[in-house]
PDB file of C-alpha atoms in Angstrom:
ATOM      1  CA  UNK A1484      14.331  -4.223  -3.477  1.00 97.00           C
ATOM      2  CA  UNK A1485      10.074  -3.859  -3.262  1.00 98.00           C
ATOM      3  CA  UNK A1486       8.700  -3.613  -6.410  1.00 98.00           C
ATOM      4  CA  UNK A1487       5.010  -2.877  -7.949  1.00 98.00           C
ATOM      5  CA  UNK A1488       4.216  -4.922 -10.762  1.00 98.00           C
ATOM      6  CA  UNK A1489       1.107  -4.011 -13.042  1.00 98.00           C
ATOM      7  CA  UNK A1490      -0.249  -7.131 -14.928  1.00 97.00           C
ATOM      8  CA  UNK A1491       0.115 -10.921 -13.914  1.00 97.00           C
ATOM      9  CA  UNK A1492      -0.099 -12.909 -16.880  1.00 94.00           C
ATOM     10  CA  UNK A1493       2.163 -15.165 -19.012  1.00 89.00           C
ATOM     11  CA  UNK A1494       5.196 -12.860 -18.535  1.00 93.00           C
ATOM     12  CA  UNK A1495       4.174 -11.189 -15.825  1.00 96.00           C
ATOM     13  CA  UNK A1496       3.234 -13.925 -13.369  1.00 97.00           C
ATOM     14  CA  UNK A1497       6.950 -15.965 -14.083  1.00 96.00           C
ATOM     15  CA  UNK A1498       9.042 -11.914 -13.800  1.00 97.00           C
ATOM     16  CA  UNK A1499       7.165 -11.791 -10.262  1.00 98.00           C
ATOM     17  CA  UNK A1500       8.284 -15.689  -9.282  1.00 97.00           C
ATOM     18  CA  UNK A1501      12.044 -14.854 -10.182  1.00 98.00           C
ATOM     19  CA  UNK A1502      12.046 -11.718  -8.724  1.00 98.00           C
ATOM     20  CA  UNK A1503      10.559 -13.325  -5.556  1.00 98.00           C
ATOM     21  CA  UNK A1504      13.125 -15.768  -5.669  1.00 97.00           C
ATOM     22  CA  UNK A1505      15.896 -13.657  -6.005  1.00 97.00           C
ATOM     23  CA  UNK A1506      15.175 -11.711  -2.742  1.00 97.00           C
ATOM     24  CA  UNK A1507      12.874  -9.116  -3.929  1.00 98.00           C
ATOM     25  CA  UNK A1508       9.377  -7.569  -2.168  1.00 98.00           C
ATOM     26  CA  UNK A1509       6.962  -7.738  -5.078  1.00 98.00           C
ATOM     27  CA  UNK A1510       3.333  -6.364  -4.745  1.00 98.00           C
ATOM     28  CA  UNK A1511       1.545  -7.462  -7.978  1.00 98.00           C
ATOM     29  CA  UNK A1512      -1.724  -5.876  -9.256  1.00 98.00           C
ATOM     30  CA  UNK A1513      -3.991  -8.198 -11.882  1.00 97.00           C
ATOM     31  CA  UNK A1514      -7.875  -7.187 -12.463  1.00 96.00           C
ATOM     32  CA  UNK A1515      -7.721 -11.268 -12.253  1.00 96.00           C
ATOM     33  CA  UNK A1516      -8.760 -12.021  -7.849  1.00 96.00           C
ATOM     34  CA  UNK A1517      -7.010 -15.358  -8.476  1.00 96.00           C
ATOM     35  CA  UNK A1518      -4.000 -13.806  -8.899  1.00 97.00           C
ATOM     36  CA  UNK A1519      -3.589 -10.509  -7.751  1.00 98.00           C
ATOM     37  CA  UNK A1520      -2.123  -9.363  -4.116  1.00 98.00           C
ATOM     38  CA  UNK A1521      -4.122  -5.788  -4.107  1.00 98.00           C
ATOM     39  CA  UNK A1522      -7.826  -5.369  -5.339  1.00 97.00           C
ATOM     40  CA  UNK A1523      -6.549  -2.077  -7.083  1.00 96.00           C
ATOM     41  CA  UNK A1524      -4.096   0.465  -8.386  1.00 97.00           C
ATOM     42  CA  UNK A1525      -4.595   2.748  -5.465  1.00 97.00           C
ATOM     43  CA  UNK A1526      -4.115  -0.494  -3.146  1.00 98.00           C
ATOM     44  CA  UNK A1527      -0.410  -0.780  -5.136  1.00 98.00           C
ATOM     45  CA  UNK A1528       0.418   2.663  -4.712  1.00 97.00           C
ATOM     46  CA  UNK A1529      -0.935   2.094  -0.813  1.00 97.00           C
ATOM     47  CA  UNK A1530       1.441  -0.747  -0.146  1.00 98.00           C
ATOM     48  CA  UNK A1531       4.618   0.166  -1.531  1.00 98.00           C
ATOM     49  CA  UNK A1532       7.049   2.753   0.544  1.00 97.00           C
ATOM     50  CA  UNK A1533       8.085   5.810  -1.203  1.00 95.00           C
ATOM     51  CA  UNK A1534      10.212   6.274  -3.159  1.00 97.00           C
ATOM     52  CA  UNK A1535       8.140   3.632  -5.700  1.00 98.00           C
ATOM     53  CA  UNK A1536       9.051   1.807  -8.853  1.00 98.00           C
ATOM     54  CA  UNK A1537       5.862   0.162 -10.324  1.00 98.00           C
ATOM     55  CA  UNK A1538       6.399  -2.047 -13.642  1.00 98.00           C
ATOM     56  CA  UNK A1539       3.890  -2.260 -15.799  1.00 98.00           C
ATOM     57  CA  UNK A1540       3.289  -5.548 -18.086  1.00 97.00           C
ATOM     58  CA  UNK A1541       0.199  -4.938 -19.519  1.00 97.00           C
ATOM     59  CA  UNK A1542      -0.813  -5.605 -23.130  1.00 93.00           C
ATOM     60  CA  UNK A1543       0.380  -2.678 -25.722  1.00 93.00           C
ATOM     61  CA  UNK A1544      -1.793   0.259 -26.678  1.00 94.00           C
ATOM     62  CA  UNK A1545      -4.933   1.151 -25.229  1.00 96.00           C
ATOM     63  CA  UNK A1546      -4.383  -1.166 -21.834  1.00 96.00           C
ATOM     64  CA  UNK A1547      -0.664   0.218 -21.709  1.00 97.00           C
ATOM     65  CA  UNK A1548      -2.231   4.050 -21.812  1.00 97.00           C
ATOM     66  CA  UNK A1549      -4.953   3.630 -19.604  1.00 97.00           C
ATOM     67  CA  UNK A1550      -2.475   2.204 -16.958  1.00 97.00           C
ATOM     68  CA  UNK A1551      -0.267   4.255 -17.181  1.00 98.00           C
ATOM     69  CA  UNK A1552      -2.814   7.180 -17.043  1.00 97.00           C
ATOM     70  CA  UNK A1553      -3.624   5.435 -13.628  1.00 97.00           C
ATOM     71  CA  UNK A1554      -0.599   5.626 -12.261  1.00 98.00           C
ATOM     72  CA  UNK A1555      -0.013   9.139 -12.815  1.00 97.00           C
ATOM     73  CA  UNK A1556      -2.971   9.931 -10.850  1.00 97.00           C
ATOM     74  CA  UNK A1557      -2.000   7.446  -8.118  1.00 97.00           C
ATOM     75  CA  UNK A1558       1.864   7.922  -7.279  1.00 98.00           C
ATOM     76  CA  UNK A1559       3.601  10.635  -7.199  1.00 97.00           C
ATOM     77  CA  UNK A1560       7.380  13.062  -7.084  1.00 98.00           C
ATOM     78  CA  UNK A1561      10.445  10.719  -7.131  1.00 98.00           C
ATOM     79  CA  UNK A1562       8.617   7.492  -8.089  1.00 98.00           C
ATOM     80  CA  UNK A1563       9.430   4.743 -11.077  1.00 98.00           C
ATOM     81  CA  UNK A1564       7.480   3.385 -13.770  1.00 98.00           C
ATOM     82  CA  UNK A1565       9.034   1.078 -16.129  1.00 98.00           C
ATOM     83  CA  UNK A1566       6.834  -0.306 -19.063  1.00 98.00           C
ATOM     84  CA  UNK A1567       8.074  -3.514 -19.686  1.00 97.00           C
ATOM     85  CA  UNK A1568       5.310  -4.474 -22.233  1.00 95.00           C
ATOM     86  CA  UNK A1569       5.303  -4.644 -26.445  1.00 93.00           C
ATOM     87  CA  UNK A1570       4.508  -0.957 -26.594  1.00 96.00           C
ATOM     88  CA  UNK A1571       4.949   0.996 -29.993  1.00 96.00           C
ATOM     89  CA  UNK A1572       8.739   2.719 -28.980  1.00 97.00           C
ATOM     90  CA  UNK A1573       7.210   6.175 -30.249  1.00 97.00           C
ATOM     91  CA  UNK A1574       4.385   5.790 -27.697  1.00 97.00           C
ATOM     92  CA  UNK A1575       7.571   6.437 -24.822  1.00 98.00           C
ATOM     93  CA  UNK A1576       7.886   9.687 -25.261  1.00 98.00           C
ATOM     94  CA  UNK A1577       3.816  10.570 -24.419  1.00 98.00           C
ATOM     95  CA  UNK A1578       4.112   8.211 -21.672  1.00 98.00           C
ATOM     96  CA  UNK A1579       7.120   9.968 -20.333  1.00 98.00           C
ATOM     97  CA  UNK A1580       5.814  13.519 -20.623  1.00 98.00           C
ATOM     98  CA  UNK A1581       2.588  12.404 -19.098  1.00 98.00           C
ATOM     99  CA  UNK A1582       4.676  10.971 -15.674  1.00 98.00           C
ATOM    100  CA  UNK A1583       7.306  13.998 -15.557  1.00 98.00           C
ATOM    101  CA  UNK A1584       4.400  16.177 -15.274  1.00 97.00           C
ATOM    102  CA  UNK A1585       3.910  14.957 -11.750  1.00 97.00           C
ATOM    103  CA  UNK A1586       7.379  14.298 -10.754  1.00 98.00           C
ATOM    104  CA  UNK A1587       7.402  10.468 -11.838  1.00 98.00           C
ATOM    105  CA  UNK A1588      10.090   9.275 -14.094  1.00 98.00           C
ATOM    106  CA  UNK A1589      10.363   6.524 -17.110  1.00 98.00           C
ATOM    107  CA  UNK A1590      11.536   4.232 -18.123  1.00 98.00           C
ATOM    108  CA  UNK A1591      10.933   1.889 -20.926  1.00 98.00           C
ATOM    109  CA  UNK A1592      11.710  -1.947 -21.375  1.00 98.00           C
ATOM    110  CA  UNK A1593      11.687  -4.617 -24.216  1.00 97.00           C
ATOM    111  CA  UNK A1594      11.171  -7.795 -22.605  1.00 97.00           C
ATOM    112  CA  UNK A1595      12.435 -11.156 -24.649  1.00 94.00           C
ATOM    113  CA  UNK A1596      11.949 -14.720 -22.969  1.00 90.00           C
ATOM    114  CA  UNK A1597       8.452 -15.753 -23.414  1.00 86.00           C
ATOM    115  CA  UNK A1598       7.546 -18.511 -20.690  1.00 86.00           C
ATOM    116  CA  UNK A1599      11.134 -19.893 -20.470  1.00 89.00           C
ATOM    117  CA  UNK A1600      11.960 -16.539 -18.695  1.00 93.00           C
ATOM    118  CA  UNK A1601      11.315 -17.690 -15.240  1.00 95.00           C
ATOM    119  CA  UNK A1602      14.481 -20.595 -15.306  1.00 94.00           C
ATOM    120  CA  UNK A1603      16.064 -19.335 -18.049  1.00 94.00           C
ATOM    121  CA  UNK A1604      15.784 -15.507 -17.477  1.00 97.00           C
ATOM    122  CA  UNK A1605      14.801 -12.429 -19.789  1.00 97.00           C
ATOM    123  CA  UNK A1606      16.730 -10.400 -22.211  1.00 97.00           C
ATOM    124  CA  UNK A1607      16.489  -6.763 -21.488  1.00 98.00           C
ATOM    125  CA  UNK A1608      17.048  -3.642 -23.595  1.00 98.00           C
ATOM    126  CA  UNK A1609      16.033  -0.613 -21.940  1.00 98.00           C
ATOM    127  CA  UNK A1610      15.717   3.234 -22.637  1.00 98.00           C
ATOM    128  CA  UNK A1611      15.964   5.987 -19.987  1.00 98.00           C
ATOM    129  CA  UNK A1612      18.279   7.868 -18.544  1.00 98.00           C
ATOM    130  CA  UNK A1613      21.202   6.853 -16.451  1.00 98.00           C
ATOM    131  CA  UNK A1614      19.801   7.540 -13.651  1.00 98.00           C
ATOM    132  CA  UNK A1615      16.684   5.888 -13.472  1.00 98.00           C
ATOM    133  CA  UNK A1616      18.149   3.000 -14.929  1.00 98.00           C
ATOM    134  CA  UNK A1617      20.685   2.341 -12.299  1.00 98.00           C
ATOM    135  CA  UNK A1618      18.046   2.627  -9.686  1.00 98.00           C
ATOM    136  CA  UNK A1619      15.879  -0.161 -11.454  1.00 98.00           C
ATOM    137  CA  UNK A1620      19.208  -2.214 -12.009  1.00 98.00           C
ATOM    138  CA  UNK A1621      18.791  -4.763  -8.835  1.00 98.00           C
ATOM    139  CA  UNK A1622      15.592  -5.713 -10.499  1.00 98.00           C
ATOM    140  CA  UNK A1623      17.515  -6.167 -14.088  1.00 98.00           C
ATOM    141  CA  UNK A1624      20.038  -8.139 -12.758  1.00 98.00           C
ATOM    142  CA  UNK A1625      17.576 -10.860 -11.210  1.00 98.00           C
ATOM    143  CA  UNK A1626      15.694 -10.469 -14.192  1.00 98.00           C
ATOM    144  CA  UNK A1627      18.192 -11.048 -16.719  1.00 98.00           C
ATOM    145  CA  UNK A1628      19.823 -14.563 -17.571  1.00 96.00           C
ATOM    146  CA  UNK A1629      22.976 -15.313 -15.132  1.00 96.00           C
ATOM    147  CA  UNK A1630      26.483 -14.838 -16.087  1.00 97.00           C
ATOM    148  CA  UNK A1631      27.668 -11.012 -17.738  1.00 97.00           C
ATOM    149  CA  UNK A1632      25.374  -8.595 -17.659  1.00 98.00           C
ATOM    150  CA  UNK A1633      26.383  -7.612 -21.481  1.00 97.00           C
ATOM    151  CA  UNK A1634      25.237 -10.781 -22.875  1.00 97.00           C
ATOM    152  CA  UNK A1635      21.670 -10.497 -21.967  1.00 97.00           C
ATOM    153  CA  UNK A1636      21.013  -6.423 -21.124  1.00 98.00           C
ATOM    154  CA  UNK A1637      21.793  -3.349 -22.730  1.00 98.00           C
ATOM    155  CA  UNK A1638      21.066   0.089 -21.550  1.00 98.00           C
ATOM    156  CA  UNK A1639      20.126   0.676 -25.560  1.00 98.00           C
ATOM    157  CA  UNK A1640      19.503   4.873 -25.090  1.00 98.00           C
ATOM    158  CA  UNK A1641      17.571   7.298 -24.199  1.00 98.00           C
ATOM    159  CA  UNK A1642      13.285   6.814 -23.280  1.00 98.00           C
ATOM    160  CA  UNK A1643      12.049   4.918 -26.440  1.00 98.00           C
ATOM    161  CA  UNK A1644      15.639   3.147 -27.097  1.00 98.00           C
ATOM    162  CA  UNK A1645      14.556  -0.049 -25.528  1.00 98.00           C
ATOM    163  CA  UNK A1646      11.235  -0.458 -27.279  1.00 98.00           C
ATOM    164  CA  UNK A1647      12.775   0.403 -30.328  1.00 98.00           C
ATOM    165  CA  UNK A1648      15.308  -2.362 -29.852  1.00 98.00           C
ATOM    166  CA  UNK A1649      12.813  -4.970 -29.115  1.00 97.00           C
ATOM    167  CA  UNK A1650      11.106  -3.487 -32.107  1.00 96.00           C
ATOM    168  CA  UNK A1651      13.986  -4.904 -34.484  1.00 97.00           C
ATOM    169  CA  UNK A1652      14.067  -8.206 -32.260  1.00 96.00           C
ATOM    170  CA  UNK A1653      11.150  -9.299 -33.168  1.00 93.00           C
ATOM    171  CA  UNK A1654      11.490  -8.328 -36.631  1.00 94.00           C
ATOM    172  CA  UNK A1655      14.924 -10.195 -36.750  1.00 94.00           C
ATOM    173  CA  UNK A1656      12.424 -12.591 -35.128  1.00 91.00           C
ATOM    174  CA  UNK A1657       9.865 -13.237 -37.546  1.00 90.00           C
ATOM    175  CA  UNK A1658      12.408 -14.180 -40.198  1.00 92.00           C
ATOM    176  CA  UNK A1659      13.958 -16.122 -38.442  1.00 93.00           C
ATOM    177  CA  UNK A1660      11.005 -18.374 -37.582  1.00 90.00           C
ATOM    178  CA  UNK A1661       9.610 -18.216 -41.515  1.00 91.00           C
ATOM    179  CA  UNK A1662      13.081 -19.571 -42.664  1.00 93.00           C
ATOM    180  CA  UNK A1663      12.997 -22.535 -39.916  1.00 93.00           C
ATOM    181  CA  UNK A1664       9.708 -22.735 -40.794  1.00 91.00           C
ATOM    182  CA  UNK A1665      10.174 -23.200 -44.942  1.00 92.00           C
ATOM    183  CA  UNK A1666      12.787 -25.562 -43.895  1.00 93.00           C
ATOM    184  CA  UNK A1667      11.067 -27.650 -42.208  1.00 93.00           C
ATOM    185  CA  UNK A1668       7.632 -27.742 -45.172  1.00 92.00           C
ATOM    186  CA  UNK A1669      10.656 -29.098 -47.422  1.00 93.00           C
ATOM    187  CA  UNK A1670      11.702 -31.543 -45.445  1.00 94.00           C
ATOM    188  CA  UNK A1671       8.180 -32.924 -45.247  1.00 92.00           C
ATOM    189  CA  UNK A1672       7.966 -32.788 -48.657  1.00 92.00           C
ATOM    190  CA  UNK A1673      10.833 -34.972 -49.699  1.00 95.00           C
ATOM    191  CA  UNK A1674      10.511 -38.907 -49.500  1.00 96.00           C
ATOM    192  CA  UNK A1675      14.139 -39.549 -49.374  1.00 98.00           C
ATOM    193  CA  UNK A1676      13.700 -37.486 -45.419  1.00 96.00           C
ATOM    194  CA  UNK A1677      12.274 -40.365 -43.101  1.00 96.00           C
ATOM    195  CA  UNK A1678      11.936 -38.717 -40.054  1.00 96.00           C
ATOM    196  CA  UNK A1679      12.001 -34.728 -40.078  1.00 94.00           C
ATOM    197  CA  UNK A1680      11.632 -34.200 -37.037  1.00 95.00           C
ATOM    198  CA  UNK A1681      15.498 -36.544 -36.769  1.00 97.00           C
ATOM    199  CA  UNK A1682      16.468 -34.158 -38.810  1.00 97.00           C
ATOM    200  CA  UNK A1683      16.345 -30.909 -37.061  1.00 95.00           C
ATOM    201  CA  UNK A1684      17.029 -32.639 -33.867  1.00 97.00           C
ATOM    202  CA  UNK A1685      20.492 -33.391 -34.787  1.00 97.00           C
ATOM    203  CA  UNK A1686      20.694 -29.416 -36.219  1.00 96.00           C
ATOM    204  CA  UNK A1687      20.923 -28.408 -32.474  1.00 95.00           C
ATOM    205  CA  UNK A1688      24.024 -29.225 -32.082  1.00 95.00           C
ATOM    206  CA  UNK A1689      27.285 -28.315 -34.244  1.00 96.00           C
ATOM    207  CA  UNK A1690      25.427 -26.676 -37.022  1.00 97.00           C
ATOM    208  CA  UNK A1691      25.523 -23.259 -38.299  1.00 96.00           C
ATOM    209  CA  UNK A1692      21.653 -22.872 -37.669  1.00 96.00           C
ATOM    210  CA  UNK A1693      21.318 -23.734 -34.341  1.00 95.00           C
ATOM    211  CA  UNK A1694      19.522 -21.300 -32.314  1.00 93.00           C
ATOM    212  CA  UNK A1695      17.146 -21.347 -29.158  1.00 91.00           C
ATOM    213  CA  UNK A1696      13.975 -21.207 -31.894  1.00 91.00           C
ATOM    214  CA  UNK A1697      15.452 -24.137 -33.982  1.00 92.00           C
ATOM    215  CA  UNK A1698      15.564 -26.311 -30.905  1.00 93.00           C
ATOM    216  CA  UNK A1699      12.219 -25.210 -29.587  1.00 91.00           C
ATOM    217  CA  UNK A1700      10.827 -26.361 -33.634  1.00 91.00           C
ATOM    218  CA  UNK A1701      12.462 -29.738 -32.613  1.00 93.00           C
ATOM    219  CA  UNK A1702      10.440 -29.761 -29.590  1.00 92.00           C
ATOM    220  CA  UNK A1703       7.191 -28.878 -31.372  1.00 92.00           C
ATOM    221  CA  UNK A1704       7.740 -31.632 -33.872  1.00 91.00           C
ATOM    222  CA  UNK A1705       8.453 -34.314 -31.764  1.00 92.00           C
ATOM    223  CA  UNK A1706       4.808 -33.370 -29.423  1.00 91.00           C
ATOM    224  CA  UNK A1707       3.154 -33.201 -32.655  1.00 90.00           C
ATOM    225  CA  UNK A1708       4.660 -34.971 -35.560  1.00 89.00           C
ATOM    226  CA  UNK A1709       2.860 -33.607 -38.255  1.00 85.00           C
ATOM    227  CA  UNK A1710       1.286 -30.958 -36.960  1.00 84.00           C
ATOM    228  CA  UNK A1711      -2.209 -32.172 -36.705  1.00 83.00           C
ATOM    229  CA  UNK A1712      -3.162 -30.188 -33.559  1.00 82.00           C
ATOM    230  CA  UNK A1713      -2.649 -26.814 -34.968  1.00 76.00           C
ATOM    231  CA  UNK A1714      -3.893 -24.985 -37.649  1.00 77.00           C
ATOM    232  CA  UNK A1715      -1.793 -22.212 -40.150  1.00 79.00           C
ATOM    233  CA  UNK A1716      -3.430 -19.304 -38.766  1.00 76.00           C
ATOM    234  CA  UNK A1717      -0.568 -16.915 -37.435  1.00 77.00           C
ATOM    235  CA  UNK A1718      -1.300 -13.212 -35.672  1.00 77.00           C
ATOM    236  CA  UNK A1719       1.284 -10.525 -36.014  1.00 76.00           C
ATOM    237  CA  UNK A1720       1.443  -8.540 -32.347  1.00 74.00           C
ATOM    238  CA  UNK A1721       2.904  -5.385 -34.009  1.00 84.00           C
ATOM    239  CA  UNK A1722       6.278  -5.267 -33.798  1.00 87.00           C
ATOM    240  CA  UNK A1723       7.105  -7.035 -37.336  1.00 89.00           C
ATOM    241  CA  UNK A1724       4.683  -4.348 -39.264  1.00 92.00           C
ATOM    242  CA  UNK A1725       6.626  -1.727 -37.274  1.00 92.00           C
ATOM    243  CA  UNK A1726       9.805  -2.901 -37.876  1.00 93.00           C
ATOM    244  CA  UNK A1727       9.280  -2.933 -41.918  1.00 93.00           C
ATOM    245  CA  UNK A1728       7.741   0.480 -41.517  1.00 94.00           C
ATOM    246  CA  UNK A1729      11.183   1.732 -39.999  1.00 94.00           C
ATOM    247  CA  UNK A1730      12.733   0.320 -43.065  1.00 94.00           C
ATOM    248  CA  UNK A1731      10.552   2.164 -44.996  1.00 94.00           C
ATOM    249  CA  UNK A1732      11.220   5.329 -42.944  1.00 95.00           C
ATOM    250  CA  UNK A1733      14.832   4.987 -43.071  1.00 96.00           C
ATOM    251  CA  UNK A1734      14.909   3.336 -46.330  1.00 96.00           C
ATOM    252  CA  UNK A1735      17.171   0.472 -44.923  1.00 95.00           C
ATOM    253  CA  UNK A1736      16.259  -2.662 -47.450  1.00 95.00           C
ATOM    254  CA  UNK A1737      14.667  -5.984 -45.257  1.00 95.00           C
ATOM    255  CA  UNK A1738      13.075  -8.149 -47.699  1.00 94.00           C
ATOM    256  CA  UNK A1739      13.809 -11.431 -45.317  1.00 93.00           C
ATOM    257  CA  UNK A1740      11.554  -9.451 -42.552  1.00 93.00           C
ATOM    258  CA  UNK A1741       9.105  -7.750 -44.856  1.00 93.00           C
ATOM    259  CA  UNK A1742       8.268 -11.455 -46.330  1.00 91.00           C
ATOM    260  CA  UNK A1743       7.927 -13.354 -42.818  1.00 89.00           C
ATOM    261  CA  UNK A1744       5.020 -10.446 -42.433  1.00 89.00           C
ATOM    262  CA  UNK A1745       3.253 -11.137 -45.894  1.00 88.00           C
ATOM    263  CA  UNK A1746       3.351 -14.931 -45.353  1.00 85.00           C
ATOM    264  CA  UNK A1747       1.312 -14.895 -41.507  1.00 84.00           C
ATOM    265  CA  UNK A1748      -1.223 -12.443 -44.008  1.00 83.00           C
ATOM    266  CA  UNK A1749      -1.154 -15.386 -45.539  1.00 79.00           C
ATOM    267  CA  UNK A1750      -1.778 -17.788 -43.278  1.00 78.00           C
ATOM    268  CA  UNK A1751      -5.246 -16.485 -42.333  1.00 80.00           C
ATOM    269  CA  UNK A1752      -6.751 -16.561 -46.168  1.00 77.00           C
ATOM    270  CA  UNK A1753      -8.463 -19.875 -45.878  1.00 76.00           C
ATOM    271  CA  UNK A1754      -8.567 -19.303 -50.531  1.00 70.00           C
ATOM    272  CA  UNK A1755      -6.205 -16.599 -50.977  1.00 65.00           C
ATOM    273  CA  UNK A1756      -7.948 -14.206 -54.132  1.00 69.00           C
ATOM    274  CA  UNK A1757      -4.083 -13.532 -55.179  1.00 66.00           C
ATOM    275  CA  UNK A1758      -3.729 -17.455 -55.927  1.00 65.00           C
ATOM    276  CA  UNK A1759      -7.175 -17.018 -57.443  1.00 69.00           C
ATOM    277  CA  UNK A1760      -5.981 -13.879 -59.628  1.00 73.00           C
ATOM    278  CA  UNK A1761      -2.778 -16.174 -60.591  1.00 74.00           C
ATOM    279  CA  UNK A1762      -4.562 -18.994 -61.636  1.00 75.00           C
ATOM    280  CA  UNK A1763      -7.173 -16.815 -63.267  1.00 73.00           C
ATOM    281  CA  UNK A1764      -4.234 -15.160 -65.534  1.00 68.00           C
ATOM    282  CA  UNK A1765      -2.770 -18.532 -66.370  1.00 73.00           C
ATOM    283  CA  UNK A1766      -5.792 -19.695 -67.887  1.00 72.00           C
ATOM    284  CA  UNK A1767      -6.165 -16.972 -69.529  1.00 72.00           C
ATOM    285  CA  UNK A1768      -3.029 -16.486 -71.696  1.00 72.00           C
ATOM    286  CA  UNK A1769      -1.694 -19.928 -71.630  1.00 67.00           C
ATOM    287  CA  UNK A1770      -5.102 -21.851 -71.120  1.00 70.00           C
ATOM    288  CA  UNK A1771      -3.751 -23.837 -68.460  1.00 66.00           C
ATOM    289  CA  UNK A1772      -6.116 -25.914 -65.868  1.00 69.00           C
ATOM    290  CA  UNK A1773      -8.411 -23.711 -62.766  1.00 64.00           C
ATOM    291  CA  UNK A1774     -10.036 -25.892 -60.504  1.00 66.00           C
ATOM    292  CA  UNK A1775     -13.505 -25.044 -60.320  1.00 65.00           C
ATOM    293  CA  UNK A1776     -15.043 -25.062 -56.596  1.00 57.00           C
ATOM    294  CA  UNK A1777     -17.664 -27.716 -57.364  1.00 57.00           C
ATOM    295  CA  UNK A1778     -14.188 -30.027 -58.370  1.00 51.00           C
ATOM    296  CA  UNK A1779     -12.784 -29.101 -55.287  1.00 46.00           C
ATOM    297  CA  UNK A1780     -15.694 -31.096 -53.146  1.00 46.00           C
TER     298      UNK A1780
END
């Protein structure tokens, strides 16, 4: 199948390799010369046979719009676009009404498999409808890791189902990583534990936390023991603030989730002014210790 693809980095670069490998024409457009096959958009749209399907895995938000803004001016009746990237799921539904306007369907795409993706393959959960789906499904299938297609895509629902599912991923995600991550700070902390990094090695196998992020902590502590290479400082891409929101919205309860958010907050306060405030109000009524900054060094 020939296939368009609309950003070539991390993700993007690997999907085109395994698609390439798996039999498939791919065209990729990058503003990077390096990497790119076309010099522009209008190039793409040039070199691809009608019908088209162009996937677009671009950065969320402003990049994502502008792109796909682009593409409506540059294909045209009966053609694809898939946005495979972290967009917001209720940012679909523009997106689509933008594209039907000219004839050009949508379909949207949450993308799990970081750089592993290209051996291991990606986990797909897409929105759109039937139809459009099963005409992007070669590409899915090569995509996706081997074995049933269940296990690592679902056709989730309708345009805005699939980023809404990756949504609540990465949510699930974010707890998941805090816990393995509070774990592992106890561990440290303990002088009866003489290796930690022994210790969640021999979790990957047998336990009832052993997961694909537990090993990959494993990893990380055996390439840097102690973590000296790294600072705390953790972004948040979106999808965890969005996913707590939903709670909110639909006043389902996700304190696990909600938490792994507040702590990466956390992470970027080199002297966090709520510790401050707490040790402020100790002193206060129960006249215990504050370090002053000129005891600190």
């Amino acid at each position: 199948m020939q296939l368009g693809l609309v950003g070539l980095g991390k993700m993007g670069f690997n999907m085109r390799e395994r698609l390439r490998e798996g039999g498939h024409e791919v065209i990729g457009y990058d503003p990077r010369p390096e990497v790119t096959d076309v010099p522009t958009l209008a190039a793409l749209a040039e070199a691809l046979t009608a019908p088209r399907v162009v996937w677009v895995m671009v950065p969320s938000g402003p990049i994502t719009d502008a792109t796909i803004t682009s593409l409506a001016q540059e294909l045209a009746e009966g053609d694809l676009v898939i946005d495979g990237g972290n967009s917001r799921y209720t940012e679909d539904g523009p997106h689509e009404k933008l594209l039907g306007e000219k004839g050009i369907a949508f379909v949207d795409a949450g993308v799990s498999g970081g750089v592993w993706g290209l051996k291991e393959g990606y986990g797909l959960m897409v929105g759109g409808s039937d139809a459009d789906v099963e005409r992007a499904m070669p590409i899915f299938d090569t995509l996706r890791p081997p074995g049933p297609r269940e296990d690592g895509f679902v056709h989730a629902g309708p345009v805005g189902a699939g980023h809404y599912a990756k949504m609540v991923h990465n949510g699930i995600e974010y707890g998941l990583m805090t816990a393995y991550a509070e774990g592992y700070e106890l561990l440290a902390a303990e002088d009866l534990i003489k290796d930690t990094q022994a210790v969640i090695q021999a979790w990957t196998n047998g336990t009832v936390v052993r997961s694909w992020l537990q090993q990959l902590l494993a990893r990380a502590l055996k390439e840097d023991p102690n973590f000296d290479q790294i600072t705390g400082y953790t972004e948040d891409s979106g999808e965890g603030r969005w996913t707590v929101e939903e709670g909110i919205n639909h006043r389902v309860p996700m304190p696990v989730i909600a938490a792994s958010l507040f702590a990466r907050f956390a992470s970027r306060q080199d002297d966090s002014p709520t510790m401050k405030a707490v040790s402020a109000l100790r002193n206060q009524f129960g006249g215990h210790a504050v370090q002053r900054i000129s005891e600190s060094g």
